[in-house]
mmCIF file of C-alpha atoms in Angstrom:
data_model
loop_
_atom_site.group_PDB
_atom_site.id
_atom_site.type_symbol
_atom_site.label_atom_id
_atom_site.label_comp_id
_atom_site.label_asym_id
_atom_site.label_seq_id
_atom_site.Cartn_x
_atom_site.Cartn_y
_atom_site.Cartn_z
ATOM 1 C CA UNK A 1 -15.299 10.170 -2.036
ATOM 2 C CA UNK A 2 -17.421 10.586 -5.156
ATOM 3 C CA UNK A 3 -17.023 9.234 -8.648
ATOM 4 C CA UNK A 4 -15.545 11.777 -11.050
ATOM 5 C CA UNK A 5 -15.107 10.741 -14.667
ATOM 6 C CA UNK A 6 -12.235 13.167 -15.357
ATOM 7 C CA UNK A 7 -10.213 11.969 -12.370
ATOM 8 C CA UNK A 8 -10.929 8.359 -13.209
ATOM 9 C CA UNK A 9 -9.723 8.813 -16.798
ATOM 10 C CA UNK A 10 -6.491 10.404 -15.532
ATOM 11 C CA UNK A 11 -5.998 7.448 -13.188
ATOM 12 C CA UNK A 12 -6.571 5.002 -16.044
ATOM 13 C CA UNK A 13 -4.027 6.835 -18.188
ATOM 14 C CA UNK A 14 -1.444 6.664 -15.390
ATOM 15 C CA UNK A 15 -1.844 2.936 -14.723
ATOM 16 C CA UNK A 16 -1.477 0.485 -17.593
ATOM 17 C CA UNK A 17 -3.238 -2.265 -15.602
ATOM 18 C CA UNK A 18 -6.381 -0.130 -15.342
ATOM 19 C CA UNK A 19 -6.198 0.707 -19.043
ATOM 20 C CA UNK A 20 -5.999 -2.985 -19.917
ATOM 21 C CA UNK A 21 -8.883 -3.782 -17.564
ATOM 22 C CA UNK A 22 -10.975 -1.042 -19.186
ATOM 23 C CA UNK A 23 -10.378 -2.519 -22.638
ATOM 24 C CA UNK A 24 -11.278 -5.961 -21.300
ATOM 25 C CA UNK A 25 -14.539 -4.695 -19.774
ATOM 26 C CA UNK A 26 -15.489 -2.964 -23.002
ATOM 27 C CA UNK A 27 -14.823 -5.975 -25.195
ATOM 28 C CA UNK A 28 -15.936 -8.885 -23.000
ATOM 29 C CA UNK A 29 -18.974 -7.239 -21.427
ATOM 30 C CA UNK A 30 -19.878 -5.082 -24.405
ATOM 31 C CA UNK A 31 -20.018 -1.978 -22.230
ATOM 32 C CA UNK A 32 -19.816 1.563 -23.536
ATOM 33 C CA UNK A 33 -16.723 3.440 -22.382
ATOM 34 C CA UNK A 34 -18.572 5.573 -19.799
ATOM 35 C CA UNK A 35 -20.170 2.542 -18.158
ATOM 36 C CA UNK A 36 -16.919 0.594 -18.235
ATOM 37 C CA UNK A 37 -15.058 3.475 -16.547
ATOM 38 C CA UNK A 38 -17.706 3.646 -13.826
ATOM 39 C CA UNK A 39 -17.569 -0.131 -13.294
ATOM 40 C CA UNK A 40 -13.802 0.082 -13.036
ATOM 41 C CA UNK A 41 -14.137 2.829 -10.428
ATOM 42 C CA UNK A 42 -16.382 0.633 -8.292
ATOM 43 C CA UNK A 43 -14.128 -2.397 -8.591
ATOM 44 C CA UNK A 44 -10.669 -0.799 -8.303
ATOM 45 C CA UNK A 45 -11.138 2.441 -6.361
ATOM 46 C CA UNK A 46 -14.253 2.550 -4.189
ATOM 47 C CA UNK A 47 -14.466 0.719 -0.866
ATOM 48 C CA UNK A 48 -10.712 0.615 -0.154
ATOM 49 C CA UNK A 49 -9.781 -0.630 -3.609
ATOM 50 C CA UNK A 50 -6.134 -0.964 -4.618
ATOM 51 C CA UNK A 51 -6.140 2.390 -6.458
ATOM 52 C CA UNK A 52 -8.054 4.396 -3.862
ATOM 53 C CA UNK A 53 -5.026 6.355 -2.617
ATOM 54 C CA UNK A 54 -3.941 7.285 -6.144
ATOM 55 C CA UNK A 55 -7.480 8.448 -6.924
ATOM 56 C CA UNK A 56 -7.573 10.546 -3.759
ATOM 57 C CA UNK A 57 -4.218 12.122 -4.640
ATOM 58 C CA UNK A 58 -5.571 13.134 -8.046
ATOM 59 C CA UNK A 59 -8.728 14.432 -6.370
ATOM 60 C CA UNK A 60 -6.663 16.690 -4.099
ATOM 61 C CA UNK A 61 -4.766 18.142 -7.070
ATOM 62 C CA UNK A 62 -8.002 19.187 -8.685
#
């Protein structure tokens, strides 16, 4: 499974918790949106993260 920005943004839009976490990363860490999205991918999706199945489902639809 590879990181894909488009899929990750769709996942964030579907899950309010991820959207809130993205805003938190941007404000508290001072990260640009692209870096914050990638950090969120590594923490919530990659390596059997809680949103891995949802990400894979979106990947299959692509």
